XYZ file of C-alpha atoms in Angstrom:
708
model
C 15.910 19.887 15.214
C 16.860 21.480 18.858
C 16.023 19.589 21.882
C 13.999 21.259 24.449
C 13.655 18.939 26.915
C 13.126 21.369 29.910
C 10.241 22.767 28.149
C 8.710 19.674 27.531
C 9.052 18.312 31.303
C 7.787 21.730 32.874
C 4.803 21.713 30.542
C 3.860 17.972 32.188
C 3.159 19.612 35.485
C 1.255 22.695 34.310
C -2.992 23.037 34.665
C -2.759 24.269 31.092
C -1.601 20.911 29.775
C -3.856 18.760 31.968
C -6.998 20.943 30.821
C -5.780 20.180 27.323
C -5.676 16.458 28.111
C -9.306 16.630 29.198
C -10.864 18.861 26.409
C -8.561 17.167 23.395
C -10.655 15.296 21.073
C -8.646 12.251 19.962
C -9.294 9.880 16.809
C -8.258 6.167 17.689
C -7.924 4.078 14.354
C -7.706 0.662 15.113
C -9.201 -1.198 18.307
C -7.193 -4.487 17.810
C -3.698 -5.423 19.631
C -2.585 -1.919 19.915
C -5.793 -0.022 19.898
C -6.981 -1.897 23.233
C -4.046 -1.005 25.054
C -4.000 2.428 23.493
C -7.523 3.211 24.654
C -6.708 1.819 28.172
C -3.904 4.004 28.372
C -5.723 7.349 27.235
C -8.368 7.179 29.621
C -5.598 6.416 32.440
C -3.966 9.545 31.308
C -6.648 11.891 31.642
C -7.922 11.728 27.760
C -11.993 11.778 27.829
C -13.007 12.722 24.496
C -12.503 9.694 21.976
C -13.993 8.341 19.127
C -12.461 4.860 17.750
C -13.247 3.057 14.409
C -12.501 -0.796 13.612
C -14.243 -2.574 11.048
C -13.209 -6.242 12.377
C -15.110 -8.544 14.839
C -13.596 -10.212 17.636
C -12.114 -13.734 17.212
C -10.869 -16.288 19.503
C -7.370 -15.907 18.590
C -7.616 -12.398 19.729
C -8.149 -13.204 23.671
C -4.393 -13.865 24.147
C -3.614 -10.342 23.861
C -6.517 -8.302 23.416
C -7.310 -7.918 27.161
C -10.370 -5.777 26.726
C -12.477 -8.625 25.282
C -13.734 -12.161 26.658
C -14.876 -15.134 25.063
C -18.467 -14.162 25.202
C -17.490 -10.993 23.024
C -16.375 -13.410 20.171
C -18.042 -12.139 16.869
C -18.845 -8.721 17.849
C -17.694 -5.518 17.057
C -14.304 -4.684 18.060
C -14.716 -0.837 18.446
C -17.998 -1.266 20.240
C -17.164 -3.788 23.035
C -13.656 -1.816 23.407
C -15.782 1.503 24.002
C -18.041 -0.438 26.255
C -15.183 -2.317 28.381
C -13.501 1.007 28.902
C -16.637 3.281 30.037
C -17.255 0.367 32.569
C -13.651 1.255 34.460
C -13.888 5.037 33.585
C -17.394 6.270 33.495
C -16.470 9.891 32.759
C -14.898 9.051 29.703
C -16.789 10.037 26.424
C -16.037 6.937 23.909
C -17.852 7.227 20.332
C -17.441 3.606 18.723
C -17.733 3.344 14.788
C -17.943 -0.539 13.757
C -17.190 0.809 9.858
C -14.418 0.873 7.343
C -12.224 3.949 7.928
C -12.564 4.550 3.869
C -16.088 5.231 4.069
C -17.279 8.597 2.544
C -18.385 9.722 5.918
C -14.727 10.005 7.471
C -13.952 12.367 5.176
C -11.579 15.620 5.624
C -14.157 17.700 7.626
C -14.679 14.424 10.070
C -10.711 14.375 10.412
C -10.852 18.254 11.096
C -12.869 17.815 14.386
C -10.044 16.195 16.130
C -6.784 17.434 17.860
C -4.948 14.120 17.677
C -5.037 11.107 15.174
C -3.302 7.916 16.690
C -3.277 5.050 14.253
C -3.146 1.245 15.520
C -3.842 -0.413 12.205
C -2.971 -3.464 10.791
C -2.496 -2.946 6.952
C -0.811 -0.831 4.812
C -3.530 0.613 2.452
C -5.633 1.881 5.512
C -2.652 3.382 6.897
C -1.991 5.388 3.674
C -5.592 6.453 3.541
C -5.404 7.869 7.038
C -2.167 9.435 6.176
C -3.617 11.580 3.121
C -6.516 12.822 5.337
C -4.406 13.833 8.134
C -2.168 15.804 5.622
C -5.312 17.345 3.833
C -6.847 18.075 7.091
C -3.705 19.172 8.670
C -3.847 17.096 11.661
C -0.936 15.539 13.656
C -0.803 12.017 12.980
C 1.191 9.373 15.572
C 1.545 6.262 13.610
C 2.411 2.541 15.149
C 3.011 -0.799 14.576
C 4.254 -4.370 16.134
C 5.417 -7.573 15.116
C 6.452 -9.928 17.719
C 8.989 -8.410 20.165
C 9.232 -5.521 17.598
C 7.572 -2.144 17.427
C 7.446 1.346 16.324
C 6.030 4.760 16.972
C 6.553 7.566 14.431
C 5.107 10.809 14.605
C 3.867 13.021 11.090
C 3.318 16.691 11.387
C 2.454 18.541 8.389
C 5.196 20.582 6.975
C 7.588 19.770 9.701
C 8.047 16.024 9.441
C 8.331 13.331 6.873
C 4.543 12.066 6.016
C 4.011 7.896 6.273
C 4.460 7.757 2.613
C 7.840 9.951 2.193
C 9.657 6.513 2.175
C 8.809 3.247 0.183
C 7.297 0.528 2.041
C 7.282 -3.222 1.509
C 4.582 -4.441 -0.535
C 3.277 -8.174 -0.198
C 5.600 -10.444 -2.148
C 4.142 -11.904 -5.519
C 5.599 -14.905 -7.122
C 5.490 -15.784 -10.867
C 2.748 -18.002 -12.134
C 5.276 -20.054 -14.082
C 7.142 -20.692 -10.907
C 4.035 -21.889 -8.956
C 2.715 -23.984 -11.536
C 6.276 -25.409 -12.571
C 8.847 -25.084 -10.851
C 8.364 -24.131 -7.077
C 11.680 -24.320 -4.789
C 10.406 -23.102 -1.410
C 7.476 -23.886 0.976
C 6.164 -20.645 0.196
C 5.572 -21.336 -3.726
C 3.498 -24.595 -2.864
C 1.577 -23.022 -0.249
C 0.611 -20.165 -2.400
C -0.234 -22.594 -5.121
C -2.294 -24.702 -2.933
C -4.249 -21.521 -1.422
C -4.501 -19.516 -4.366
C -4.862 -22.170 -7.170
C -5.808 -25.408 -6.168
C -7.971 -24.349 -3.446
C -10.272 -21.722 -5.644
C -10.251 -24.439 -8.537
C -12.067 -27.357 -6.077
C -14.024 -24.935 -4.026
C -14.058 -21.537 -5.346
C -15.990 -19.522 -7.533
C -15.580 -20.311 -11.107
C -15.733 -16.863 -12.599
C -13.306 -15.560 -9.850
C -10.712 -13.537 -10.690
C -7.247 -13.264 -8.763
C -3.671 -11.719 -9.565
C -2.459 -15.255 -10.403
C -5.484 -15.342 -12.770
C -4.298 -12.234 -14.628
C -0.407 -13.364 -14.743
C -1.633 -16.578 -16.206
C -3.239 -14.579 -18.889
C -0.307 -12.543 -19.560
C 1.892 -15.820 -19.471
C -0.371 -17.779 -21.979
C -0.583 -14.730 -24.621
C 3.058 -14.695 -24.518
C 3.312 -18.145 -24.895
C 0.969 -18.241 -27.692
C 3.046 -15.329 -29.493
C 6.238 -17.395 -28.879
C 4.476 -20.316 -30.476
C 3.363 -18.252 -33.339
C 6.431 -16.525 -34.254
C 8.535 -19.875 -34.066
C 7.967 -20.971 -37.621
C 9.096 -17.338 -38.822
C 12.076 -16.287 -37.046
C 12.324 -18.683 -34.068
C 11.993 -18.203 -30.216
C 14.760 -17.662 -27.241
C 15.258 -20.615 -25.168
C 13.391 -19.308 -22.186
C 10.204 -18.689 -24.163
C 10.247 -22.114 -25.853
C 10.720 -23.763 -22.336
C 7.653 -21.511 -21.089
C 5.651 -22.580 -24.254
C 6.444 -26.461 -23.993
C 5.457 -26.149 -19.955
C 2.340 -24.177 -20.877
C 1.433 -27.054 -23.452
C 2.037 -29.628 -20.976
C 0.090 -28.177 -18.308
C -2.911 -27.731 -20.208
C -3.704 -31.089 -21.728
C -7.027 -32.863 -22.445
C -7.919 -32.955 -18.799
C -7.364 -29.245 -18.108
C -10.977 -29.069 -19.100
C -12.492 -27.368 -15.480
C -15.387 -29.713 -15.598
C -12.713 -32.087 -14.886
C -12.818 -30.746 -11.297
C -16.351 -30.819 -10.866
C -18.008 -34.077 -9.092
C -19.693 -36.509 -11.112
C -23.074 -37.845 -10.850
C -22.820 -41.237 -8.564
C -19.357 -40.480 -7.499
C -18.678 -40.441 -3.733
C -16.860 -37.777 -2.326
C -13.827 -40.223 -1.339
C -13.699 -41.310 -5.175
C -13.966 -37.874 -6.306
C -10.959 -36.722 -3.753
C -9.175 -39.620 -4.894
C -9.699 -38.825 -8.671
C -8.499 -35.189 -7.905
C -5.451 -36.713 -6.296
C -4.247 -38.653 -9.261
C -4.754 -35.810 -11.566
C -2.493 -33.318 -9.604
C 0.208 -35.331 -8.395
C 0.371 -37.878 -10.456
C -0.865 -36.979 -14.113
C 0.258 -33.122 -13.887
C 3.807 -34.009 -12.298
C 4.483 -36.510 -15.416
C 3.569 -33.903 -18.078
C 6.094 -31.632 -16.630
C 8.482 -34.428 -16.458
C 8.306 -34.899 -20.178
C 9.345 -30.876 -20.583
C 13.183 -31.800 -20.511
C 13.909 -28.213 -20.831
C 12.766 -27.055 -17.626
C 15.139 -29.644 -15.903
C 18.297 -29.038 -17.426
C 19.764 -27.280 -14.546
C 17.467 -28.947 -11.755
C 16.346 -32.252 -10.861
C 12.696 -32.771 -12.530
C 9.774 -33.601 -9.693
C 8.692 -37.251 -8.760
C 5.133 -37.917 -9.307
C 3.185 -39.664 -6.223
C 0.485 -42.070 -6.721
C -2.417 -42.540 -3.851
C -2.133 -46.285 -3.758
C 1.320 -46.067 -2.767
C 0.745 -43.792 0.056
C -2.660 -45.425 1.099
C -3.145 -48.840 0.449
C -6.537 -50.278 -0.050
C -6.906 -51.360 3.300
C -6.166 -47.710 4.362
C -8.526 -46.031 1.940
C -11.173 -48.177 3.120
C -10.664 -46.991 6.433
C -10.845 -43.344 5.027
C -15.017 -44.097 4.630
C -15.334 -44.654 8.589
C -13.253 -41.856 9.589
C -15.664 -39.361 7.064
C -18.743 -41.025 8.887
C -17.434 -40.290 12.578
C -16.522 -37.037 11.232
C -20.043 -36.178 10.083
C -21.543 -37.736 13.142
C -19.151 -35.839 15.769
C -19.572 -32.656 13.649
C -16.090 -32.513 13.293
C -14.762 -29.296 11.737
C -11.099 -30.080 11.306
C -10.032 -33.015 9.032
C -6.326 -33.456 11.209
C -8.398 -33.833 14.534
C -10.785 -36.407 13.153
C -7.890 -38.400 11.996
C -6.350 -37.993 15.450
C -3.477 -35.454 14.588
C -4.009 -33.025 17.157
C -0.221 -31.579 17.436
C -0.150 -28.740 15.083
C 3.714 -28.308 15.610
C 4.508 -31.961 14.203
C 5.163 -32.493 10.639
C 2.606 -35.127 9.107
C 4.186 -38.264 7.143
C 3.333 -38.433 3.466
C 0.632 -40.846 4.291
C -0.894 -38.895 6.937
C -0.948 -35.622 4.239
C -2.740 -37.741 1.796
C -5.265 -39.043 4.288
C -5.805 -35.404 5.499
C -6.150 -34.281 1.849
C -8.734 -37.019 0.863
C -10.878 -36.498 3.941
C -10.593 -32.593 3.815
C -12.109 -32.567 0.108
C -14.835 -35.192 1.296
C -15.643 -33.234 4.461
C -16.356 -30.334 2.212
C -18.580 -32.092 -0.506
C -20.442 -34.028 2.571
C -20.691 -31.450 5.295
C -20.593 -27.978 3.602
C -21.817 -28.701 0.163
C -23.443 -25.123 -0.018
C -20.066 -23.770 0.183
C -18.489 -25.605 -2.920
C -18.471 -23.173 -5.456
C -18.418 -19.878 -3.412
C -15.739 -20.678 -0.785
C -12.979 -18.721 -0.139
C -9.781 -19.477 2.265
C -10.308 -17.962 5.567
C -7.001 -18.697 7.831
C -9.391 -18.948 10.796
C -11.402 -21.976 8.855
C -9.802 -25.363 10.094
C -10.807 -27.162 7.242
C -9.491 -24.618 4.874
C -6.352 -24.750 6.783
C -6.141 -28.569 6.773
C -6.756 -28.803 3.180
C -4.001 -26.105 2.329
C -1.237 -27.891 4.390
C -1.806 -31.197 3.196
C -2.046 -30.299 -0.419
C 1.321 -27.804 -0.425
C 3.449 -30.697 1.536
C 2.212 -33.165 -1.025
C 3.266 -31.203 -3.811
C 6.542 -30.127 -1.638
C 7.635 -33.530 -1.560
C 7.120 -33.767 -5.364
C 9.685 -31.362 -5.739
C 11.961 -32.019 -2.664
C 11.116 -28.807 -0.613
C 10.493 -29.314 3.076
C 7.358 -29.837 4.351
C 5.731 -27.716 7.074
C 3.738 -28.493 10.128
C 0.046 -27.114 10.355
C 1.035 -24.143 12.568
C 3.653 -23.013 10.043
C 1.667 -23.671 6.868
C -1.143 -21.574 8.680
C 1.062 -18.600 9.464
C 2.129 -18.512 5.950
C -0.674 -19.077 4.298
C -2.470 -16.131 6.423
C 0.214 -13.899 6.235
C 0.236 -13.999 10.389
C 2.821 -12.520 12.266
C 2.127 -13.354 15.738
C 1.932 -10.388 18.438
C 2.689 -10.283 21.799
C 0.925 -8.461 24.241
C 3.576 -6.927 26.217
C 5.187 -5.360 22.958
C 1.526 -4.097 22.165
C 1.466 -2.226 25.665
C 4.952 -0.658 25.565
C 4.008 0.563 21.802
C 0.889 2.246 23.027
C 2.350 4.064 26.132
C 4.960 5.666 23.555
C 1.708 6.848 21.344
C 0.506 8.476 24.374
C 3.810 10.042 25.174
C 4.138 11.763 21.592
C 0.683 12.874 21.548
C 1.192 14.486 25.061
C 4.327 16.444 23.535
C 1.964 17.277 20.700
C -0.798 19.085 23.031
C 1.568 20.602 25.025
C 2.879 22.465 21.805
C 6.389 21.086 22.126
C 7.208 19.628 18.502
C 10.676 20.195 18.648
C 10.869 17.326 21.095
C 8.447 14.812 19.025
C 10.463 11.506 18.397
C 10.093 8.465 16.467
C 10.822 5.258 18.426
C 11.849 1.933 17.924
C 11.711 -1.150 19.936
C 14.256 -3.788 19.435
C 14.204 -7.560 20.283
C 17.992 -7.751 20.362
C 19.055 -4.186 21.526
C 22.297 -2.952 20.575
C 24.264 -1.513 23.572
C 21.583 -2.975 25.846
C 19.386 -0.255 24.749
C 15.794 -1.426 24.554
C 14.410 1.617 22.512
C 16.409 3.360 19.846
C 15.141 7.129 19.531
C 15.316 9.109 16.198
C 14.565 12.641 15.182
C 11.994 12.495 12.512
C 13.127 13.577 9.376
C 11.724 16.559 7.164
C 9.687 16.087 4.650
C 10.638 14.453 1.127
C 9.876 16.869 -1.732
C 10.333 13.490 -3.715
C 7.117 12.165 -1.693
C 4.249 11.380 -4.090
C 1.805 12.780 -1.425
C 3.191 15.608 0.675
C 5.730 16.696 -2.223
C 5.075 16.575 -5.702
C 6.773 13.917 -7.829
C 6.183 12.242 -11.145
C 5.889 8.746 -11.206
C 6.451 6.226 -14.164
C 4.986 3.467 -15.131
C 6.740 0.647 -17.369
C 3.587 -1.434 -18.810
C 2.465 -3.098 -22.529
C 0.078 -0.723 -23.395
C -0.835 -3.390 -26.271
C -2.194 -5.971 -23.837
C -2.814 -4.777 -20.500
C -6.579 -3.676 -19.843
C -7.941 -0.474 -18.035
C -9.411 -2.658 -15.467
C -5.858 -4.062 -14.712
C -4.656 -0.831 -14.458
C -7.226 0.061 -11.984
C -6.752 -2.732 -9.636
C -3.056 -3.320 -10.088
C -1.663 -0.021 -10.128
C -4.123 2.609 -8.985
C -5.986 1.099 -6.277
C -3.674 -1.849 -5.386
C 0.000 0.338 -5.589
C -1.106 3.766 -5.243
C -3.703 3.004 -2.785
C -6.585 5.293 -4.463
C -9.535 4.956 -3.174
C -12.260 6.462 -5.978
C -10.091 7.175 -8.829
C -10.557 10.014 -11.242
C -8.325 9.452 -14.633
C -7.559 12.255 -17.232
C -4.974 12.059 -19.921
C -5.817 14.351 -23.033
C -9.261 13.371 -24.353
C -9.288 10.518 -21.986
C -11.496 10.504 -18.636
C -12.244 8.041 -16.426
C -14.232 8.525 -12.949
C -15.579 6.719 -9.986
C -17.554 7.669 -6.888
C -20.742 8.960 -5.862
C -22.683 11.629 -7.997
C -22.066 9.921 -11.458
C -25.096 9.494 -13.631
C -26.303 6.038 -15.074
C -25.198 6.882 -18.232
C -21.596 7.767 -17.023
C -21.079 4.651 -15.365
C -22.013 2.738 -18.241
C -19.838 4.251 -20.429
C -16.724 3.775 -17.973
C -17.774 0.197 -17.383
C -17.741 -0.214 -20.928
C -14.038 0.680 -20.918
C -12.663 -1.526 -18.466
C -12.032 -4.433 -21.028
C -10.271 -2.308 -23.213
C -6.283 -2.195 -23.808
C -4.608 1.005 -22.994
C -3.492 1.826 -26.013
C -7.242 1.539 -27.432
C -8.773 3.771 -25.055
C -10.746 7.198 -26.048
C -8.900 10.363 -27.058
C -5.845 8.199 -28.718
C -5.730 5.871 -25.919
C -2.713 5.648 -23.224
C 0.736 5.134 -25.095
C 4.214 5.527 -24.832
C 4.762 9.061 -23.391
C 0.965 9.756 -22.048
C 0.961 11.747 -18.992
C -1.623 10.153 -17.056
C -3.187 12.305 -14.001
C -4.709 10.354 -11.233
C -6.651 11.969 -8.518
C -8.715 10.985 -5.417
C -11.368 13.662 -4.130
C -12.041 11.692 -0.847
C -8.176 11.747 -0.162
C -7.416 15.045 -1.489
C -4.463 12.943 -3.448
C -3.404 13.492 -6.998
C 0.036 12.265 -8.964
C 0.969 12.520 -12.433
C 1.989 8.956 -13.882
C 4.362 9.032 -17.225
C 3.315 5.887 -19.148
C 6.271 3.904 -20.747
C 5.574 1.566 -23.398
C 7.561 -1.724 -22.505
C 7.082 -5.134 -24.366
C 8.666 -8.340 -22.857
C 8.774 -7.511 -19.044
C 10.668 -10.251 -17.318
C 8.284 -12.538 -15.083
C 10.757 -12.438 -12.057
C 11.048 -8.584 -11.988
C 7.614 -7.823 -12.967
C 5.177 -10.551 -11.651
C 2.499 -8.329 -11.834
C 2.803 -7.539 -15.286
C 4.363 -3.765 -14.514
C 7.036 -1.859 -13.395
C 6.213 1.384 -11.160
C 8.904 3.515 -10.345
C 9.187 6.890 -8.267
C 11.763 8.992 -10.652
C 10.889 10.489 -14.145
C 13.127 8.481 -16.659
C 15.778 10.700 -18.210
C 16.777 7.846 -20.586
C 14.419 6.905 -23.496
C 13.470 2.902 -23.183
C 14.521 0.853 -25.878
C 13.703 2.322 -29.255
C 9.963 0.709 -30.432
C 7.990 1.069 -33.611
C 6.391 4.417 -33.599
C 3.101 5.257 -35.508
C 0.925 8.434 -35.730
C -0.749 8.117 -32.628
C 2.320 8.269 -30.321
C 3.568 11.566 -32.100
C 2.043 14.113 -29.237
C 3.160 12.173 -26.364
C 6.893 11.514 -27.737
C 6.939 15.292 -27.693
C 5.477 15.409 -24.121
C 8.781 13.188 -23.014
C 11.169 15.150 -25.006
C 9.940 18.166 -23.476
C 10.452 16.402 -19.739
C 14.121 15.171 -20.694
C 14.699 19.018 -22.057
C 13.863 20.449 -18.415
C 15.879 17.482 -16.550
C 18.722 18.763 -18.628
C 18.394 22.153 -17.592
C 18.808 21.694 -14.223
C 22.314 19.522 -15.034
C 24.093 22.374 -13.014
C 22.228 22.097 -10.023
C 23.481 20.278 -6.489
C 23.386 16.567 -6.968
C 20.782 15.187 -4.387
C 20.296 11.615 -3.190
C 17.034 10.071 -4.103
C 16.083 6.467 -2.649
C 15.021 3.838 -5.518
C 12.578 1.194 -4.739
C 14.980 -1.593 -4.506
C 14.137 -2.997 -0.983
C 13.604 -6.742 -0.657
C 11.449 -8.365 1.718
C 12.657 -11.492 3.496
C 11.160 -13.880 5.665
C 12.355 -15.132 8.989
C 10.490 -16.896 11.453
C 7.031 -15.296 10.415
C 8.399 -12.006 10.454
C 8.849 -9.586 7.274
C 12.288 -7.754 6.964
C 12.750 -4.955 4.983
C 16.221 -4.916 3.561
C 18.062 -1.445 3.663
C 17.379 0.744 0.697
C 20.237 1.487 -1.896
C 20.966 4.948 -2.687
C 22.282 6.440 -5.755
C 23.415 9.794 -7.259
C 20.802 11.456 -9.410
C 21.732 14.660 -11.140
C 19.160 17.835 -10.337
C 16.340 18.184 -8.139
C 13.543 15.873 -9.303
C 10.680 17.939 -7.542
C 11.551 20.785 -9.570
C 10.673 18.897 -12.710
C 7.520 17.718 -11.353
C 6.686 21.405 -10.279
C 7.097 22.847 -13.759
C 3.678 23.886 -14.789
C 2.051 21.334 -17.333
C -0.650 22.607 -19.878
C -3.941 21.572 -19.508
C -4.526 18.359 -21.627
C -8.632 18.922 -21.599
C -9.725 20.006 -25.277
C -12.928 20.859 -26.876
C -14.333 18.737 -29.439
C -14.204 19.979 -33.103
C -17.155 20.463 -35.354
C -18.425 17.380 -36.281
C -15.906 15.427 -33.995
C -17.438 12.085 -32.443
C -17.866 12.345 -28.945
C -16.021 9.096 -27.707
C -16.491 9.300 -23.632
C -19.229 11.239 -21.423
C -18.528 14.926 -21.005
C -17.323 15.592 -17.663
C -20.574 17.077 -15.548
C -18.625 17.858 -12.113
C -15.771 19.859 -11.439
C -12.470 18.361 -11.128
C -9.975 18.101 -8.467
C -6.776 20.255 -8.964
C -4.109 17.635 -9.188
C -1.240 20.043 -7.656
C -0.238 19.109 -4.617
C 2.055 21.410 -2.499
C 6.022 21.136 -2.612
C 7.412 21.079 0.918
C 11.053 21.720 1.876
C 13.294 18.592 2.387
C 16.698 18.102 3.450
C 18.832 14.683 2.934
C 18.862 12.281 5.548
C 19.364 8.321 6.069
C 16.201 6.058 6.340
C 16.423 3.445 9.026
C 12.389 2.663 8.929
C 11.066 -1.044 9.164
C 7.674 -1.314 8.366
C 6.131 -3.407 11.485
C 2.720 -4.281 10.601
C 0.363 -5.777 13.739
C -1.774 -8.695 12.685
C -4.870 -7.989 14.511
């Protein structure tokens, strides 16, 4: 990419660029840490036509770095207040605010086509991917950004010229196997996730609420049941036997969910003490009885409430509860005089905070019991999670955490710094000016370093060209390893389609199977599609989704489409696939371990054979490097760090196979054939995605996400 610095610098002083700045229509997505600084910098640079979209409301914790907001703004819309404040010091600016979700249908491709620039200041990966796809569909330039503490980045994405935001894998939130959380935690994050997602929901959440951990638990229990059934016939592996024994130990008589309900005539503190004895004494003693779990590690030690809180101290808890109610305390720790959030509590203090937090929920916020959800800005919820996780950590010999550290881990908080946001917003505007000036050859990706190499605070790189293996701006076929006999359509949609692929309103098509979401569906269609959700993939209409099936995934709102090859896989490792599946970006060139075939699998097997043959035909082409999703997310001081991706040589051109024309899998019903699903009543979006030219290059990007 040629550098033409003289053209860029001379363009800055031209009246033509100044006029473009005044008339350009700019879309700012996000009005938080970066968004506030960006709006200020834009109007100070001369931009006058701006629209800003943000769903969030202002919180007290925002005020130390989002300087457009004041204390009296707390609880109001970030987008609306930011627009009002900026227009207050720049009355000539036209700023339209939308307090809305960027994924709403009104923010479609036509909406994006109405802008000259799209500038992102978002705080989550899902929304970033959605905006990236709409910018590609509308052919509008996107300037992406993110900050984390002293670190920051600005990247430029131009369709057909540079890589898009999704050309390289991004780190996803870390998942933990349910068996580790329930039986063998060995890190502070394990006990915090257990306290937040398991114990908190069990005591205060909706009884019918289903989380990712519930899905994992069902898969694990099903596997353990299968292992127990086969034990008498052919025996089970050591790991399966251990898992089955641990499940049996943790599902004793007291596992009845009604045990965790408060009984008639039981005081709130008596109820809290009963929960304590169950969780930290009875449960731990049962796990200690599973000798196989502790062959290579020390067993946990049960703790008893009488040892931590003698009768005299427990009697004083009633007085503390009454004082908290009288004074309207919202925090159990502060009600006990524990005001230093950075100081770790003793085991006795953890027990006192836990009991008081449970009692305060039942006596002061009893209308929330049965419907509460964890909120990092809820002091009482954070008190409960901190105390509960620290007590569990003491059982397992894991280091306890302070209230401040536990809140950051439970809320996935990456602490932001105002000066970092200011620097990044300035860099965003510089790249926006280059785009408006037509100097596309000099746009740059810029990274802000905490410990700069060679005393250079900013690391500047040329944007990479588009990747032809990208599932969004290129054309690539994904492969999904999943147990089609146990996984349901509901879990496929929530875990793979919507979560991992960030699809907003999915349309799924495979042979005689069709599933749709979105506007325009009739009542009978919605009813029929809803009835499919509980069915396993293998039992879906049209022969089901089985080994070798090619599932076409489309999203009309994003103008996005991708093909997914189903690879039926049994016995997925919980450590490697805690979500119950493995999604890979390359077409598998070798068949999986042979499994029992039946008559329903023959057509799909032929499709896979054709794909393998196509790869073999390309074996004489030049080897190319493709990236595998082998990144590991590590935690250091609250900052997520993405390890450098590994590369391996792959023969052939993966995009060429994806571009090969695939025959239509729609078919007409034969005479007398039963209709197993509603007929399509709307035109389908063509799944084809344009292939763009790509060259090899190193990827040093680190995804840094602002916590606003």
